[in-house]
Amino acid sequence: MVPGTVHELSEHDRLILDFEKTASTAAGRHELCQRIELPAERYAIVLEGIVDTDAAYGYAPDVVER
């Protein structure tokens, strides 16, 4: 894991983690990507980068452990 604190997560990082806490759907993911101006094809890459941090574990351990 990459060291960090919850305060180092951006608003977009928290939105992605919050979305992943729910029963996410492809349509919901597409809507979130549009909202945060993230190309849908980069979503998985960004998510992988976020969950590999201590900050993400502190914020959403259930998502990180999946």
A tleap script that builds the chain and sets N, CA, C and O, in Angstrom:
source leaprc.protein.ff14SB
mol = sequence {
  NMET VAL PRO GLY THR VAL HIE GLU LEU SER
  GLU HIE ASP ARG LEU ILE LEU ASP PHE GLU
  LYS THR ALA SER THR ALA ALA GLY ARG HIE
  GLU LEU CYS GLN ARG ILE GLU LEU PRO ALA
  GLU ARG TYR ALA ILE VAL LEU GLU GLY ILE
  VAL ASP THR ASP ALA ALA TYR GLY TYR ALA
  PRO ASP VAL VAL GLU CARG
}
set mol.1.N position { 0.829 -1.187 0.000 }
set mol.1.CA position { 0.000 0.000 0.000 }
set mol.1.C position { 0.868 1.243 0.000 }
set mol.1.O position { 1.996 1.244 0.493 }
set mol.2.N position { 0.315 2.287 -0.561 }
set mol.2.CA position { 0.987 3.575 -0.581 }
set mol.2.C position { 0.522 4.357 0.640 }
set mol.2.O position { -0.681 4.548 0.818 }
set mol.3.N position { 1.449 4.820 1.490 }
set mol.3.CA position { 1.040 5.551 2.684 }
set mol.3.C position { 0.232 6.794 2.330 }
set mol.3.O position { 0.441 7.421 1.291 }
set mol.4.N position { -0.683 7.128 3.210 }
set mol.4.CA position { -1.493 8.329 3.016 }
set mol.4.C position { -2.601 8.374 4.046 }
set mol.4.O position { -2.856 7.395 4.747 }
set mol.5.N position { -3.250 9.506 4.129 }
set mol.5.CA position { -4.361 9.658 5.060 }
set mol.5.C position { -5.637 9.893 4.277 }
set mol.5.O position { -5.606 10.220 3.091 }
set mol.6.N position { -6.758 9.720 4.957 }
set mol.6.CA position { -8.055 9.923 4.321 }
set mol.6.C position { -8.143 11.327 3.735 }
set mol.6.O position { -8.788 11.525 2.705 }
set mol.7.N position { -7.512 12.291 4.368 }
set mol.7.CA position { -7.568 13.669 3.904 }
set mol.7.C position { -6.852 13.867 2.569 }
set mol.7.O position { -7.036 14.894 1.914 }
set mol.8.N position { -6.049 12.904 2.166 }
set mol.8.CA position { -5.344 13.010 0.888 }
set mol.8.C position { -6.183 12.518 -0.287 }
set mol.8.O position { -5.764 12.647 -1.437 }
set mol.9.N position { -7.347 11.964 -0.019 }
set mol.9.CA position { -8.232 11.541 -1.103 }
set mol.9.C position { -8.910 12.775 -1.687 }
set mol.9.O position { -9.362 13.655 -0.954 }
set mol.10.N position { -8.973 12.828 -3.003 }
set mol.10.CA position { -9.690 13.936 -3.642 }
set mol.10.C position { -11.186 13.669 -3.551 }
set mol.10.O position { -11.622 12.576 -3.192 }
set mol.11.N position { -11.949 14.683 -3.882 }
set mol.11.CA position { -13.404 14.517 -3.890 }
set mol.11.C position { -13.791 13.428 -4.893 }
set mol.11.O position { -14.685 12.625 -4.627 }
set mol.12.N position { -13.114 13.400 -6.051 }
set mol.12.CA position { -13.392 12.374 -7.062 }
set mol.12.C position { -13.052 10.984 -6.529 }
set mol.12.O position { -13.790 10.028 -6.766 }
set mol.13.N position { -11.932 10.871 -5.807 }
set mol.13.CA position { -11.559 9.577 -5.222 }
set mol.13.C position { -12.662 9.084 -4.284 }
set mol.13.O position { -13.058 7.919 -4.328 }
set mol.14.N position { -13.145 9.986 -3.443 }
set mol.14.CA position { -14.203 9.603 -2.494 }
set mol.14.C position { -15.491 9.233 -3.218 }
set mol.14.O position { -16.184 8.302 -2.809 }
set mol.15.N position { -15.821 9.954 -4.291 }
set mol.15.CA position { -17.020 9.622 -5.065 }
set mol.15.C position { -16.903 8.222 -5.668 }
set mol.15.O position { -17.864 7.452 -5.657 }
set mol.16.N position { -15.731 7.901 -6.189 }
set mol.16.CA position { -15.518 6.576 -6.776 }
set mol.16.C position { -15.634 5.502 -5.700 }
set mol.16.O position { -16.297 4.487 -5.912 }
set mol.17.N position { -15.003 5.710 -4.560 }
set mol.17.CA position { -15.083 4.728 -3.465 }
set mol.17.C position { -16.516 4.599 -2.949 }
set mol.17.O position { -16.975 3.492 -2.665 }
set mol.18.N position { -17.218 5.714 -2.826 }
set mol.18.CA position { -18.619 5.663 -2.385 }
set mol.18.C position { -19.465 4.885 -3.386 }
set mol.18.O position { -20.327 4.098 -2.997 }
set mol.19.N position { -19.220 5.105 -4.663 }
set mol.19.CA position { -19.950 4.382 -5.697 }
set mol.19.C position { -19.682 2.880 -5.594 }
set mol.19.O position { -20.599 2.069 -5.725 }
set mol.20.N position { -18.433 2.520 -5.361 }
set mol.20.CA position { -18.066 1.108 -5.270 }
set mol.20.C position { -18.643 0.436 -4.017 }
set mol.20.O position { -18.738 -0.790 -3.966 }
set mol.21.N position { -19.026 1.223 -3.015 }
set mol.21.CA position { -19.654 0.666 -1.809 }
set mol.21.C position { -21.064 0.172 -2.109 }
set mol.21.O position { -21.583 -0.695 -1.406 }
set mol.22.N position { -21.681 0.717 -3.143 }
set mol.22.CA position { -23.047 0.362 -3.498 }
set mol.22.C position { -23.052 -0.773 -4.520 }
set mol.22.O position { -22.004 -1.195 -5.008 }
set mol.23.N position { -24.227 -1.246 -4.825 }
set mol.23.CA position { -24.370 -2.258 -5.873 }
set mol.23.C position { -24.206 -1.538 -7.208 }
set mol.23.O position { -25.190 -1.160 -7.844 }
set mol.24.N position { -22.968 -1.356 -7.623 }
set mol.24.CA position { -22.682 -0.566 -8.815 }
set mol.24.C position { -23.155 -1.264 -10.085 }
set mol.24.O position { -23.117 -2.489 -10.207 }
set mol.25.N position { -23.597 -0.439 -11.018 }
set mol.25.CA position { -24.038 -0.936 -12.320 }
set mol.25.C position { -23.237 -0.234 -13.404 }
set mol.25.O position { -22.613 0.799 -13.162 }
set mol.26.N position { -23.261 -0.793 -14.573 }
set mol.26.CA position { -22.560 -0.176 -15.699 }
set mol.26.C position { -23.145 1.205 -15.994 }
set mol.26.O position { -22.405 2.142 -16.291 }
set mol.27.N position { -24.458 1.332 -15.915 }
set mol.27.CA position { -25.107 2.620 -16.170 }
set mol.27.C position { -24.707 3.641 -15.104 }
set mol.27.O position { -24.445 4.802 -15.418 }
set mol.28.N position { -24.661 3.209 -13.865 }
set mol.28.CA position { -24.246 4.093 -12.780 }
set mol.28.C position { -22.798 4.511 -12.928 }
set mol.28.O position { -22.455 5.667 -12.681 }
set mol.29.N position { -21.949 3.584 -13.328 }
set mol.29.CA position { -20.539 3.884 -13.546 }
set mol.29.C position { -20.384 4.906 -14.671 }
set mol.29.O position { -19.592 5.842 -14.563 }
set mol.30.N position { -21.136 4.722 -15.736 }
set mol.30.CA position { -21.089 5.654 -16.866 }
set mol.30.C position { -21.522 7.055 -16.408 }
set mol.30.O position { -20.891 8.048 -16.770 }
set mol.31.N position { -22.578 7.133 -15.627 }
set mol.31.CA position { -23.078 8.413 -15.123 }
set mol.31.C position { -22.033 9.093 -14.233 }
set mol.31.O position { -21.799 10.296 -14.349 }
set mol.32.N position { -21.413 8.319 -13.351 }
set mol.32.CA position { -20.366 8.864 -12.481 }
set mol.32.C position { -19.194 9.377 -13.306 }
set mol.32.O position { -18.676 10.462 -13.041 }
set mol.33.N position { -18.777 8.616 -14.290 }
set mol.33.CA position { -17.661 9.035 -15.141 }
set mol.33.C position { -17.968 10.352 -15.846 }
set mol.33.O position { -17.104 11.223 -15.951 }
set mol.34.N position { -19.191 10.494 -16.324 }
set mol.34.CA position { -19.577 11.747 -16.971 }
set mol.34.C position { -19.551 12.890 -15.959 }
set mol.34.O position { -19.084 13.988 -16.262 }
set mol.35.N position { -20.049 12.625 -14.774 }
set mol.35.CA position { -20.123 13.648 -13.721 }
set mol.35.C position { -18.739 14.164 -13.321 }
set mol.35.O position { -18.562 15.362 -13.103 }
set mol.36.N position { -17.764 13.263 -13.225 }
set mol.36.CA position { -16.427 13.673 -12.790 }
set mol.36.C position { -15.459 13.830 -13.970 }
set mol.36.O position { -14.255 14.000 -13.778 }
set mol.37.N position { -15.996 13.772 -15.175 }
set mol.37.CA position { -15.215 13.946 -16.402 }
set mol.37.C position { -14.036 12.984 -16.488 }
set mol.37.O position { -12.900 13.381 -16.748 }
set mol.38.N position { -14.335 11.724 -16.264 }
set mol.38.CA position { -13.342 10.650 -16.342 }
set mol.38.C position { -13.732 9.728 -17.492 }
set mol.38.O position { -14.842 9.197 -17.497 }
set mol.39.N position { -12.859 9.530 -18.452 }
set mol.39.CA position { -13.191 8.593 -19.532 }
set mol.39.C position { -13.532 7.214 -18.940 }
set mol.39.O position { -12.792 6.686 -18.109 }
set mol.40.N position { -14.635 6.656 -19.371 }
set mol.40.CA position { -15.113 5.379 -18.821 }
set mol.40.C position { -14.060 4.283 -18.930 }
set mol.40.O position { -13.982 3.418 -18.057 }
set mol.41.N position { -13.251 4.305 -19.985 }
set mol.41.CA position { -12.245 3.264 -20.157 }
set mol.41.C position { -11.095 3.408 -19.150 }
set mol.41.O position { -10.305 2.478 -18.991 }
set mol.42.N position { -10.992 4.536 -18.482 }
set mol.42.CA position { -9.939 4.740 -17.475 }
set mol.42.C position { -10.431 4.451 -16.054 }
set mol.42.O position { -9.634 4.433 -15.117 }
set mol.43.N position { -11.721 4.228 -15.890 }
set mol.43.CA position { -12.303 4.038 -14.562 }
set mol.43.C position { -11.595 2.931 -13.768 }
set mol.43.O position { -11.196 3.150 -12.624 }
set mol.44.N position { -11.443 1.772 -14.354 }
set mol.44.CA position { -10.820 0.644 -13.651 }
set mol.44.C position { -9.380 0.948 -13.267 }
set mol.44.O position { -8.929 0.554 -12.192 }
set mol.45.N position { -8.665 1.636 -14.123 }
set mol.45.CA position { -7.264 1.990 -13.840 }
set mol.45.C position { -7.193 2.952 -12.659 }
set mol.45.O position { -6.365 2.789 -11.762 }
set mol.46.N position { -8.067 3.953 -12.667 }
set mol.46.CA position { -8.102 4.926 -11.578 }
set mol.46.C position { -8.499 4.235 -10.277 }
set mol.46.O position { -7.889 4.473 -9.235 }
set mol.47.N position { -9.512 3.388 -10.335 }
set mol.47.CA position { -9.955 2.660 -9.145 }
set mol.47.C position { -8.833 1.814 -8.565 }
set mol.47.O position { -8.625 1.812 -7.352 }
set mol.48.N position { -8.116 1.102 -9.407 }
set mol.48.CA position { -6.993 0.276 -8.936 }
set mol.48.C position { -5.934 1.122 -8.243 }
set mol.48.O position { -5.357 0.700 -7.240 }
set mol.49.N position { -5.680 2.298 -8.767 }
set mol.49.CA position { -4.704 3.186 -8.154 }
set mol.49.C position { -5.165 3.703 -6.804 }
set mol.49.O position { -4.367 3.832 -5.875 }
set mol.50.N position { -6.448 3.996 -6.695 }
set mol.50.CA position { -6.986 4.512 -5.437 }
set mol.50.C position { -6.958 3.438 -4.358 }
set mol.50.O position { -6.512 3.699 -3.241 }
set mol.51.N position { -7.427 2.239 -4.675 }
set mol.51.CA position { -7.551 1.207 -3.637 }
set mol.51.C position { -6.202 0.678 -3.164 }
set mol.51.O position { -6.131 -0.073 -2.191 }
set mol.52.N position { -5.153 1.064 -3.842 }
set mol.52.CA position { -3.822 0.628 -3.433 }
set mol.52.C position { -3.167 1.634 -2.477 }
set mol.52.O position { -1.942 1.677 -2.364 }
set mol.53.N position { -3.983 2.437 -1.794 }
set mol.53.CA position { -3.453 3.443 -0.866 }
set mol.53.C position { -3.999 3.212 0.537 }
set mol.53.O position { -5.100 2.692 0.713 }
set mol.54.N position { -3.221 3.602 1.518 }
set mol.54.CA position { -3.678 3.545 2.903 }
set mol.54.C position { -4.869 4.477 3.113 }
set mol.54.O position { -5.765 4.182 3.905 }
set mol.55.N position { -4.872 5.599 2.402 }
set mol.55.CA position { -5.969 6.558 2.529 }
set mol.55.C position { -7.296 5.909 2.149 }
set mol.55.O position { -8.302 6.104 2.833 }
set mol.56.N position { -7.303 5.138 1.062 }
set mol.56.CA position { -8.532 4.459 0.641 }
set mol.56.C position { -8.938 3.412 1.666 }
set mol.56.O position { -10.126 3.247 1.944 }
set mol.57.N position { -7.975 2.712 2.224 }
set mol.57.CA position { -8.294 1.701 3.237 }
set mol.57.C position { -8.910 2.367 4.466 }
set mol.57.O position { -9.835 1.823 5.068 }
set mol.58.N position { -8.408 3.522 4.833 }
set mol.58.CA position { -8.962 4.238 5.971 }
set mol.58.C position { -10.366 4.743 5.707 }
set mol.58.O position { -11.175 4.830 6.631 }
set mol.59.N position { -10.671 5.078 4.457 }
set mol.59.CA position { -11.968 5.620 4.081 }
set mol.59.C position { -12.996 4.536 3.768 }
set mol.59.O position { -14.152 4.641 4.176 }
set mol.60.N position { -12.586 3.511 3.056 }
set mol.60.CA position { -13.521 2.472 2.599 }
set mol.60.C position { -12.846 1.102 2.636 }
set mol.60.O position { -12.574 0.530 1.580 }
set mol.61.N position { -12.568 0.561 3.830 }
set mol.61.CA position { -11.856 -0.720 3.906 }
set mol.61.C position { -12.602 -1.856 3.215 }
set mol.61.O position { -11.971 -2.763 2.673 }
set mol.62.N position { -13.919 -1.823 3.225 }
set mol.62.CA position { -14.696 -2.874 2.578 }
set mol.62.C position { -14.454 -2.913 1.072 }
set mol.62.O position { -14.421 -3.990 0.477 }
set mol.63.N position { -14.287 -1.757 0.461 }
set mol.63.CA position { -14.020 -1.694 -0.983 }
set mol.63.C position { -12.604 -2.164 -1.271 }
set mol.63.O position { -12.378 -2.917 -2.219 }
set mol.64.N position { -11.658 -1.729 -0.469 }
set mol.64.CA position { -10.252 -2.101 -0.672 }
set mol.64.C position { -10.058 -3.606 -0.519 }
set mol.64.O position { -9.294 -4.213 -1.268 }
set mol.65.N position { -10.738 -4.199 0.434 }
set mol.65.CA position { -10.581 -5.638 0.678 }
set mol.65.C position { -11.175 -6.498 -0.427 }
set mol.65.O position { -10.807 -7.665 -0.559 }
set mol.66.N position { -12.090 -5.946 -1.228 }
set mol.66.CA position { -12.654 -6.691 -2.351 }
set mol.66.C position { -11.626 -6.744 -3.403 }
set mol.66.O position { -11.859 -7.324 -4.464 }
savepdb mol mol.pdb
quit
